[in-house]
mmCIF file of C-alpha atoms in Angstrom:
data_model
loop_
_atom_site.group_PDB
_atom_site.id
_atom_site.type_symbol
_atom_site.label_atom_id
_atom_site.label_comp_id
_atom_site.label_asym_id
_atom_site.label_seq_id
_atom_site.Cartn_x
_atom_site.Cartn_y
_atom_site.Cartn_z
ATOM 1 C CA UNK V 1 101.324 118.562 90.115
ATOM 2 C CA UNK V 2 100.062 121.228 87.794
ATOM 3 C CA UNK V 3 97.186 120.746 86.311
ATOM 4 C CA UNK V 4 97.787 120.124 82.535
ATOM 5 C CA UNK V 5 96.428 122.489 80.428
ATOM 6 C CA UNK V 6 93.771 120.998 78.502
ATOM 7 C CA UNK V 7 92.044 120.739 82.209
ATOM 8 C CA UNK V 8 92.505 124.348 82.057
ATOM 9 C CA UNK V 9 91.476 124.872 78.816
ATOM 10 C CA UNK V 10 87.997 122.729 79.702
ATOM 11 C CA UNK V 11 87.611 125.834 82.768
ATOM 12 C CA UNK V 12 88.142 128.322 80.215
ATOM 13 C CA UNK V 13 85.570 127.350 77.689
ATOM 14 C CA UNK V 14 83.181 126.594 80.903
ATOM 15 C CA UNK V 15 83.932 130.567 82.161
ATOM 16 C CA UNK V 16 83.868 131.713 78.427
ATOM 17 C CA UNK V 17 80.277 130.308 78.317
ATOM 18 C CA UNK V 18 78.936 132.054 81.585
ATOM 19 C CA UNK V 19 80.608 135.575 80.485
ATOM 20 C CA UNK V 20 79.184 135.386 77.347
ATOM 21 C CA UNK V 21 75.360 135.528 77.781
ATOM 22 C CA UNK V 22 74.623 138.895 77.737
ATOM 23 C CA UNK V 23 71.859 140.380 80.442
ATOM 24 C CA UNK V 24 68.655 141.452 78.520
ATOM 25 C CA UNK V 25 67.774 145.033 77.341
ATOM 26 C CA UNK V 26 66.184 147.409 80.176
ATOM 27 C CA UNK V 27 62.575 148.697 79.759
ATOM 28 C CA UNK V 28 62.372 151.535 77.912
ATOM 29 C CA UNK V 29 60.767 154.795 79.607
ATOM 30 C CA UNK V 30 57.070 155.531 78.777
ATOM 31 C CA UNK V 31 56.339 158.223 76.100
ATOM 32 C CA UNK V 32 59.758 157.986 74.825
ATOM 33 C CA UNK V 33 61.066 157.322 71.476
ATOM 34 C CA UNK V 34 65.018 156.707 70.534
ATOM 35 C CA UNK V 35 66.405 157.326 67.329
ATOM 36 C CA UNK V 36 67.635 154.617 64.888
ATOM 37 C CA UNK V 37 70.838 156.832 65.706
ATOM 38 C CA UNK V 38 70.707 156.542 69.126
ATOM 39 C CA UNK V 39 69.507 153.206 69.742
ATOM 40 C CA UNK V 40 72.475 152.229 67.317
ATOM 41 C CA UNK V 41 74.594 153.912 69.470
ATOM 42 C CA UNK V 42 73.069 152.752 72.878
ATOM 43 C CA UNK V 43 73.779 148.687 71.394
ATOM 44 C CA UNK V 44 77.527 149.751 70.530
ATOM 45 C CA UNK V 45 78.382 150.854 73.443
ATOM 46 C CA UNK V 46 76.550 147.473 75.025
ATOM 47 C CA UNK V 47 78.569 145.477 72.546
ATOM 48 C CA UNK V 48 82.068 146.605 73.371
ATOM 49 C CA UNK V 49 82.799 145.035 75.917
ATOM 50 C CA UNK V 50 81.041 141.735 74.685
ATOM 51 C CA UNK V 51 83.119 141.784 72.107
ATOM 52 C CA UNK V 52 86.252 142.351 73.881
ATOM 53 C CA UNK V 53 85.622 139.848 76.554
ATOM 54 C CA UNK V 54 85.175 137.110 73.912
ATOM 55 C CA UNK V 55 88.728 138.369 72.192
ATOM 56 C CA UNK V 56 90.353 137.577 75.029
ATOM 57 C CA UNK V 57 89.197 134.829 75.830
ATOM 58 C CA UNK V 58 89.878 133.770 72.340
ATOM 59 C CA UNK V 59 93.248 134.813 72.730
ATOM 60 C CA UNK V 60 93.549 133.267 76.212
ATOM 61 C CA UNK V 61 92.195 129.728 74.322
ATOM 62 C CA UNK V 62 94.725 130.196 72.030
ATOM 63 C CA UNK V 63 97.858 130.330 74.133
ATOM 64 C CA UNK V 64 96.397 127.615 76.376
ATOM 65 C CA UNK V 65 96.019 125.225 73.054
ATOM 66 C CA UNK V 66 99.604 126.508 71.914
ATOM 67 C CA UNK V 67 100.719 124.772 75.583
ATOM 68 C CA UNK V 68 98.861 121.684 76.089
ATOM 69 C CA UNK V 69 100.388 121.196 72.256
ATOM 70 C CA UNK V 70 104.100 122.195 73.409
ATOM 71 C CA UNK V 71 103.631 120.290 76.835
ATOM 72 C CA UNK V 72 102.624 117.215 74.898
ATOM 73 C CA UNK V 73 105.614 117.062 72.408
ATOM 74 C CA UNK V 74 107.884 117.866 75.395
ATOM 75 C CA UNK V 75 105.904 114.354 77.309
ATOM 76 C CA UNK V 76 106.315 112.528 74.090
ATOM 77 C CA UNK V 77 110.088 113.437 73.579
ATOM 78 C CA UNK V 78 111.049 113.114 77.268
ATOM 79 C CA UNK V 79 109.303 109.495 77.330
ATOM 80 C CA UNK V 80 111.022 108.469 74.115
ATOM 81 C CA UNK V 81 114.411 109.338 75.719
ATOM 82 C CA UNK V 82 113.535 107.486 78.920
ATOM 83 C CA UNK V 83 112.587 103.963 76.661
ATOM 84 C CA UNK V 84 115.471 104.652 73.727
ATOM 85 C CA UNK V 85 117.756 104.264 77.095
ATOM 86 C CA UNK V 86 116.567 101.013 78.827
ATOM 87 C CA UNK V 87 117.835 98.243 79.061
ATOM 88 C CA UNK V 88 114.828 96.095 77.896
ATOM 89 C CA UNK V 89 115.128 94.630 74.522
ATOM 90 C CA UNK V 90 111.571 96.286 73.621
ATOM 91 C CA UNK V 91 110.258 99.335 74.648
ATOM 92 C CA UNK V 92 110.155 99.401 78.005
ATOM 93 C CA UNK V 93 111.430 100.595 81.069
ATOM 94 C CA UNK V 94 110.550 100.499 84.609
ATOM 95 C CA UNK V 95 112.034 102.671 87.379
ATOM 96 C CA UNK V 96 110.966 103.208 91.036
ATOM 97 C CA UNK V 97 111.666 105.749 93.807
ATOM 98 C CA UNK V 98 111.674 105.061 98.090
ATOM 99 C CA UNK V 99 111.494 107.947 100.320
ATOM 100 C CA UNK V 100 110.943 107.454 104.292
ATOM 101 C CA UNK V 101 107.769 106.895 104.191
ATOM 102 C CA UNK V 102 106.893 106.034 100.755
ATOM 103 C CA UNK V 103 107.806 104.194 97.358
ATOM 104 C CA UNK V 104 106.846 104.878 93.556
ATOM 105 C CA UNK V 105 107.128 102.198 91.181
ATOM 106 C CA UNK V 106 106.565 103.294 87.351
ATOM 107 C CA UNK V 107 106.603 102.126 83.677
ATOM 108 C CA UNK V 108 107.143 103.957 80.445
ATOM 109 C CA UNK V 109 106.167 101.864 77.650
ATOM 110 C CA UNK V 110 105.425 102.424 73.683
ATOM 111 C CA UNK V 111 102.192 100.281 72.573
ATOM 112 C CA UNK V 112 101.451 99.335 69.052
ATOM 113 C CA UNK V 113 97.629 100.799 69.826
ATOM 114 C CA UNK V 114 96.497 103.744 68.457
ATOM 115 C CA UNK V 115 95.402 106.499 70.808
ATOM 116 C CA UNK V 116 91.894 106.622 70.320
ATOM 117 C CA UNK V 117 91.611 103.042 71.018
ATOM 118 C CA UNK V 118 93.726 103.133 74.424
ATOM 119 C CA UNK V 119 91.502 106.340 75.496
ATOM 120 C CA UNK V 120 88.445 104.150 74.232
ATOM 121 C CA UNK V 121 89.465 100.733 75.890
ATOM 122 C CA UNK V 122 90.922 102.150 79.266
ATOM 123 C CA UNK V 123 88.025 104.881 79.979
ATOM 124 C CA UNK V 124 85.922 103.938 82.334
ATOM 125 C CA UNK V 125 85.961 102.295 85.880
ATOM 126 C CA UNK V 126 84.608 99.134 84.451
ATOM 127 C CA UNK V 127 87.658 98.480 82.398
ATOM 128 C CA UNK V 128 89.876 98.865 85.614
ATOM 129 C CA UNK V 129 88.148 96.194 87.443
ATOM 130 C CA UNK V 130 89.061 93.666 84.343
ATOM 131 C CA UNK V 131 92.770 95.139 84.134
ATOM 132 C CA UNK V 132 92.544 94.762 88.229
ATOM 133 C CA UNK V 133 91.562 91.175 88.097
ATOM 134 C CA UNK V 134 93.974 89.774 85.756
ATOM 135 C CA UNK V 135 97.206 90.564 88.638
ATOM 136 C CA UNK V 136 97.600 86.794 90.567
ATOM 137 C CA UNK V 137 97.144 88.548 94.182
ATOM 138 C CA UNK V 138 93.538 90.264 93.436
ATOM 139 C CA UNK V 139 91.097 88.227 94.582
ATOM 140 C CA UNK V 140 87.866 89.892 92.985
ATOM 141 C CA UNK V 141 86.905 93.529 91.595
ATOM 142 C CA UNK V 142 83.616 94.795 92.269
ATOM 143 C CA UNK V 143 81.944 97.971 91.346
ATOM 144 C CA UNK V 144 79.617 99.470 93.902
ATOM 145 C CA UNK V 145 76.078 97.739 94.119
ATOM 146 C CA UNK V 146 74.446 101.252 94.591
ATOM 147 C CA UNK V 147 75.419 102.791 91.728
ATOM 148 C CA UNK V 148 78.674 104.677 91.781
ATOM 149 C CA UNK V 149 80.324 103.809 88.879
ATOM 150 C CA UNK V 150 83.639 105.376 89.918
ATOM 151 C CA UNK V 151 83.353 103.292 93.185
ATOM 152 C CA UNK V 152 85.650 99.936 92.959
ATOM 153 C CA UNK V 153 86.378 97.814 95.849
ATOM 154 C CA UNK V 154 89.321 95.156 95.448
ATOM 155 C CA UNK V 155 90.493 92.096 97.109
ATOM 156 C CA UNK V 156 93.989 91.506 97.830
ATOM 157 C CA UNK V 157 94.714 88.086 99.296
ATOM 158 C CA UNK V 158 97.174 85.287 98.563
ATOM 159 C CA UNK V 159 98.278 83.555 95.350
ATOM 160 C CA UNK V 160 95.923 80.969 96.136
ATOM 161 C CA UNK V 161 91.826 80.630 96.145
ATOM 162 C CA UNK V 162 90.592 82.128 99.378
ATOM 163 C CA UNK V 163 87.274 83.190 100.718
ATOM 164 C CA UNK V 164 86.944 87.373 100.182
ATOM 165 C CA UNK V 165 86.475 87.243 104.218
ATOM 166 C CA UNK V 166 90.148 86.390 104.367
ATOM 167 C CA UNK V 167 91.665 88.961 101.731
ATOM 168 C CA UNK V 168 92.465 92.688 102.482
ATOM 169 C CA UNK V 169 89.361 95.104 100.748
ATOM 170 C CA UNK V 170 90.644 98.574 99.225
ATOM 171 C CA UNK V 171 88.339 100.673 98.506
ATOM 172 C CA UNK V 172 89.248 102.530 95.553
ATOM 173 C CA UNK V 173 87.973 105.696 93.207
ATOM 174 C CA UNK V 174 88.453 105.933 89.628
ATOM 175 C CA UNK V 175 89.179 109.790 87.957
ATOM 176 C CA UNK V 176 89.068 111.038 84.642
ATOM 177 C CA UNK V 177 91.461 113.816 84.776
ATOM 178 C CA UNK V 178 92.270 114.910 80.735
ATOM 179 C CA UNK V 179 90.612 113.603 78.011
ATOM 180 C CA UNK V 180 91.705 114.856 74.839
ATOM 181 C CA UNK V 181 93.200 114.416 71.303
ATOM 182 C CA UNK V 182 96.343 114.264 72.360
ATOM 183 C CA UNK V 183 96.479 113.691 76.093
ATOM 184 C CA UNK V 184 94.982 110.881 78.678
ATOM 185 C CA UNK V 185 95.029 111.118 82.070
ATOM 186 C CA UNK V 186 93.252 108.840 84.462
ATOM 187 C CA UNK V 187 93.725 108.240 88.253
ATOM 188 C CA UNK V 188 92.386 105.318 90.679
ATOM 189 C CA UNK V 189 92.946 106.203 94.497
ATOM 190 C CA UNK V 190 92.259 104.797 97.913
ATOM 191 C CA UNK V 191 92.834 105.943 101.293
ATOM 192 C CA UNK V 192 94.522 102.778 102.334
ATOM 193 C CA UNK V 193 96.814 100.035 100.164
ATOM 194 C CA UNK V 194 97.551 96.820 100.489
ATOM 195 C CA UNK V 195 99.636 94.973 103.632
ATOM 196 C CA UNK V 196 98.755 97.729 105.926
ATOM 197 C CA UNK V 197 99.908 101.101 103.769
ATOM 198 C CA UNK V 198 97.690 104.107 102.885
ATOM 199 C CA UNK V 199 97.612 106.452 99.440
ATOM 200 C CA UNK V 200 97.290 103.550 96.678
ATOM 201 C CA UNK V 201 97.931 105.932 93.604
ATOM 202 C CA UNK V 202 98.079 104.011 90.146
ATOM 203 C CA UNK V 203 98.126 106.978 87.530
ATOM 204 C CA UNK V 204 97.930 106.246 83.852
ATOM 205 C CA UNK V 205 98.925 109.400 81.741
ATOM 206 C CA UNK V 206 99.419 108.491 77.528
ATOM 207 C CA UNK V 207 100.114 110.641 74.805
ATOM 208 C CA UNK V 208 99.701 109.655 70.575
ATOM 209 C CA UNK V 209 102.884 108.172 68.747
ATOM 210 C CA UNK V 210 104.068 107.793 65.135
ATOM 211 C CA UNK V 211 102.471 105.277 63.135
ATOM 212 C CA UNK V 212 99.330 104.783 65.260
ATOM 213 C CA UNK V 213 100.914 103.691 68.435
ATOM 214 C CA UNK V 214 100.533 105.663 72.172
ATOM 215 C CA UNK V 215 103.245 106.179 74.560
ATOM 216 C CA UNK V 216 101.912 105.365 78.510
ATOM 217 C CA UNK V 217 103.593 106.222 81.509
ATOM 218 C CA UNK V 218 101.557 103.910 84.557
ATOM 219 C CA UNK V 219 102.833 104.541 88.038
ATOM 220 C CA UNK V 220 102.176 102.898 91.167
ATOM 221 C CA UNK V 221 102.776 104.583 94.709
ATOM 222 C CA UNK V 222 102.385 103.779 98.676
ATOM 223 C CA UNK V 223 102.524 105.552 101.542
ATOM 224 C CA UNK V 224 103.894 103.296 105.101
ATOM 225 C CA UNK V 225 103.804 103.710 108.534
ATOM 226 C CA UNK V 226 105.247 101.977 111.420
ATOM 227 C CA UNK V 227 102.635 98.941 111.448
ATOM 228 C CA UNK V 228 103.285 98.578 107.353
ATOM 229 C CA UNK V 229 107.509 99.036 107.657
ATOM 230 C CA UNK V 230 107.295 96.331 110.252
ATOM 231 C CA UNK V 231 105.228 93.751 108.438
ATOM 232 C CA UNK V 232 106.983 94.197 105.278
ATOM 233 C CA UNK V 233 110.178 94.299 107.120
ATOM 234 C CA UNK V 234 109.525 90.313 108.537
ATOM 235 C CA UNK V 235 108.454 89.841 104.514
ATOM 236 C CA UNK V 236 111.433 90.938 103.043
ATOM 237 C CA UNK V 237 113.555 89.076 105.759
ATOM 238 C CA UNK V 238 112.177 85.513 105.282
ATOM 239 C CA UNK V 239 109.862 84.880 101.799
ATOM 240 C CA UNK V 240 110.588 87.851 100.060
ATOM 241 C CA UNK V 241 114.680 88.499 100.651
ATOM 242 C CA UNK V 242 115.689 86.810 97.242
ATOM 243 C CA UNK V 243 113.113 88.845 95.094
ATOM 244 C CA UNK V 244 114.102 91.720 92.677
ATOM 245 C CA UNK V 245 113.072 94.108 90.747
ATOM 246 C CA UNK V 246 114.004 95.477 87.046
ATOM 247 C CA UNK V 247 116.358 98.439 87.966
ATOM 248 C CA UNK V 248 119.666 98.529 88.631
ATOM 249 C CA UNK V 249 121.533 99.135 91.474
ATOM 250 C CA UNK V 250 125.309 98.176 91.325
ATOM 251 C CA UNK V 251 125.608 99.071 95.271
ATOM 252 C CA UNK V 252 123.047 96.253 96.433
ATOM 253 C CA UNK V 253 123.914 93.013 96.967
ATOM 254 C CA UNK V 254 121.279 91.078 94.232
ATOM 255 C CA UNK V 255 122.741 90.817 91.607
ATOM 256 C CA UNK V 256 122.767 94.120 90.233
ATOM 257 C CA UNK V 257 118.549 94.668 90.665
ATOM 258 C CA UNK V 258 117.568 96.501 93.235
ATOM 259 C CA UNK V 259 115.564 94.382 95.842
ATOM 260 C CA UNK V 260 113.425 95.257 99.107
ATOM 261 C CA UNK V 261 110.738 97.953 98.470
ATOM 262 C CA UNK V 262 111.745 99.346 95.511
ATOM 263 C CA UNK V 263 111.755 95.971 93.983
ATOM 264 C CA UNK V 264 108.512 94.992 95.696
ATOM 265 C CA UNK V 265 106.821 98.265 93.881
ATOM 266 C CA UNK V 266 108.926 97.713 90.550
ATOM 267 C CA UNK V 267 107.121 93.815 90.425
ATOM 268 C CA UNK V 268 103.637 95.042 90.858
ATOM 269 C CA UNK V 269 104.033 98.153 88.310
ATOM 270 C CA UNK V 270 104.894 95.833 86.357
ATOM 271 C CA UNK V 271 101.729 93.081 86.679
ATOM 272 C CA UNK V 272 99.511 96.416 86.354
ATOM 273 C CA UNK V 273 101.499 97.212 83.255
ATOM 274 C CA UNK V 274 101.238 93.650 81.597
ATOM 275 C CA UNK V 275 97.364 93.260 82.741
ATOM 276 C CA UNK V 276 96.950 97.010 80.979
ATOM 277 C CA UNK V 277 98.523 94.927 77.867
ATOM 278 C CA UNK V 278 96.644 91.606 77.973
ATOM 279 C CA UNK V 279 93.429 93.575 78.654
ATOM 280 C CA UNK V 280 94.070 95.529 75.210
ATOM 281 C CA UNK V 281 95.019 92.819 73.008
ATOM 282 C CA UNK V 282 91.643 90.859 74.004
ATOM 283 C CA UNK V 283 89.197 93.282 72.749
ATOM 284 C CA UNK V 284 90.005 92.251 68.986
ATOM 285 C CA UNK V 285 88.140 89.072 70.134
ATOM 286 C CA UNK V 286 84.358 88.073 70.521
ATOM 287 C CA UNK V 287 83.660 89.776 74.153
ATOM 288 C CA UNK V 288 82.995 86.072 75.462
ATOM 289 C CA UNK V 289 86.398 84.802 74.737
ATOM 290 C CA UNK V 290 88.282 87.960 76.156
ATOM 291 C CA UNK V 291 88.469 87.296 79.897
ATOM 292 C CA UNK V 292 89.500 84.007 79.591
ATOM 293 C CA UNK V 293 92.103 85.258 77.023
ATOM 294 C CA UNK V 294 93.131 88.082 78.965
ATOM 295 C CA UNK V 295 94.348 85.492 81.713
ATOM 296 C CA UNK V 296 96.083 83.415 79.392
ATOM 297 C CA UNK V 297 98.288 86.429 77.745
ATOM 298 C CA UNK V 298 98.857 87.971 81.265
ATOM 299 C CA UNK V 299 100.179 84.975 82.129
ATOM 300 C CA UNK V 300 102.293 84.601 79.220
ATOM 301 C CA UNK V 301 103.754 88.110 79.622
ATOM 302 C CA UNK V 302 104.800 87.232 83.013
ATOM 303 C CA UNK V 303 106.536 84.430 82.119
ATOM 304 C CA UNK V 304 109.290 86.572 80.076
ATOM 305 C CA UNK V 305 110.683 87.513 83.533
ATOM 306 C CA UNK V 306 110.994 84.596 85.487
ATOM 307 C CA UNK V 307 113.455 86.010 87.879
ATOM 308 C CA UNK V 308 110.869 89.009 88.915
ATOM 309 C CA UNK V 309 107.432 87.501 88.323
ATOM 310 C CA UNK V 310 106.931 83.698 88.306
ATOM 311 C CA UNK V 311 105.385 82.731 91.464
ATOM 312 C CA UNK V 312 103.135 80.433 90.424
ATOM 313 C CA UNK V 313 102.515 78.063 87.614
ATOM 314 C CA UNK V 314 100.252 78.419 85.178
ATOM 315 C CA UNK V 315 97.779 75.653 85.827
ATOM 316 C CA UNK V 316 96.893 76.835 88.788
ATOM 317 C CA UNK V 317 97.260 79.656 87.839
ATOM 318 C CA UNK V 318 94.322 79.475 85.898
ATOM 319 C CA UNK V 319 92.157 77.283 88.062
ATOM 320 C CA UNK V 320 92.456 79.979 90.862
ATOM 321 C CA UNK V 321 91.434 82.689 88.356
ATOM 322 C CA UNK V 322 88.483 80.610 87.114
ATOM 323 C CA UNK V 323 87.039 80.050 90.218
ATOM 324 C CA UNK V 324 87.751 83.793 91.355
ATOM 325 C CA UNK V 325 85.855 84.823 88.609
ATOM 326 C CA UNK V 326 82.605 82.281 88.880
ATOM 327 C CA UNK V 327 82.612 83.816 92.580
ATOM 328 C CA UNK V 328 82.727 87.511 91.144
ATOM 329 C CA UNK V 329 79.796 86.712 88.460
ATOM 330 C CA UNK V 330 77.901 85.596 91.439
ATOM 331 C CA UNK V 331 77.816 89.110 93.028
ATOM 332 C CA UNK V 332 80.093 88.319 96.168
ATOM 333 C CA UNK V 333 81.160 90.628 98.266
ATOM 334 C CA UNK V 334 79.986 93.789 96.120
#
């Protein structure tokens, strides 16, 4: 993907800093004296090219502003046509992609947050792990004990209370890539995914809206082999062959809704999306209450699609979540 260009205009700035310090002026010869004149002349011709380097770098910052701005409106427009046509009666919509060996899920969304406050809320690795925890199958989010902050490790086990010993561990990294007044870009990564697939990719990328609200696009994507096409094959032939997705697809045989991977990937985008949510609206409470809050309106979000997302009721729910998180407060498996 190319690299947007406020990352570029970040290098510039960084290479406009290093050509700009100027080497120091040479001894001057014993016994000889220069001129006002000369000397004058002597620091012109220095300064020429001083000067022009910083012009064009100027000018060079200036087209690279002029495109991160046009890139931006052209994000902004291009997600506003992709929600104005979906078929969600708020605005939402979720899509999702299978190749041979891989599958995309993603979700473009409009959020009544301004941008400042999703850039604030959603930038660091610490955040993550609470958006992370809130999804039913995540059995604990840890940071790493020795001190790298962009380190997570997560837990992926059953929709039930297990021991960490018996869920799968990912091993995740969390990336800043664009931070800026108009554009957010953020990455998490890990060289293996859950049920036996490499690449987990869940990329959040969010530009401002009208009226103080922020357009996201969050998108989830696997990579399988052999070993991960076979388990999920047995999966989708026995607990998961009723389950769909969001999108439509006329030429399979569920009721319109595409089902097997693609709806698999669509369901989980999805729980990332409505934990990104939940974890938002919480932080206009007292930080004690949010977590428990969090769980409660992830839940509830959920629950508005039945058909895709309700495995589990909310009772338990909540126990399981509870104890997940008195386990996680201890320090387990960190």
């Amino acid at each position: 993907m190319t690299p947007h260009p406020q990352a570029a205009r970040q290098e510039a700035r960084r290479s406009e800093a290093a050509g700009g310090i100027s080497s120091g002026q040479g001894h001057r010869p014993r016994g000889r004296v220069r001129t006002a004149a000369r000397q004058g002349r002597h620091r012109g011709r220095r300064a020429g090219p001083g000067i022009m380097v910083r012009l064009i770098w100027a000018c060079l910052l200036g087209v690279l502003s002029a495109t991160a701005l046009a890139q931006d409106d052209w994000l902004r427009d291009s997600w506003r046509e992709v929600i104005a046509a979906s078929a969600f009666q708020e605005p939402l919509a979720v899509a999702s992609e299978e190749r041979p060996h891989s599958v995309s899920g993603s979700v473009h969304a409009r959020l009544d947050h301004p941008f400042g406050e999703l850039a604030e809320a959603l930038g660091s690795p610490a955040a993550w792990c609470q958006v992370f925890f809130l999804h039913l199958n995540v059995k604990g989010c840890f940071q790493d004990p020795a001190g790298d902050e962009a380190a997570l490790t997560l837990y992926v086990g059953r929709r039930h209370y297990e021991p960490l010993a018996d869920a799968e561990r990912l091993d995740l990294r969390w990336r800043m890539i664009a931070a800026g007044p108009t554009y957010l870009e953020m990455v998490l990564e890990g060289d293996r995914g859950p049920y036996g697939t490499r690449a987990f990719r869940l990329q959040l990328r969010a530009v401002p809206d009208l009226d103080g609200q922020s357009l996201v696009q969050l998108r989830y994507s696997l990579v399988y082999g052999m070993t991960a096409r076979l388990a999920l094959r047995g999966y989708f032939a026995f607990g998961g062959r009723d389950r769909v997705g969001f999108s439509e697809a006329p030429d399979e045989d569920s009721a319109g809704l595409v089902g097997g991977m693609r709806g698999m990937i669509e369901r989980n985008v999805m729980r990332f999306y409505l934990a990104l949510v939940a974890h938002l609206e919480a932080r206009a409470l007292p930080e004690a209450e949010r977590l428990e809050a969090s769980l409660s309106r992830w839940f509830d979000l959920t629950e508005r699609y039945p058909e895709q997302l309700r495995e589990i009721e909310r009772g338990a729910y909540l126990e399981m979540k509870r104890r997940e998180l008195a386990r996680q407060r201890q320090g387990e498996g960190g």
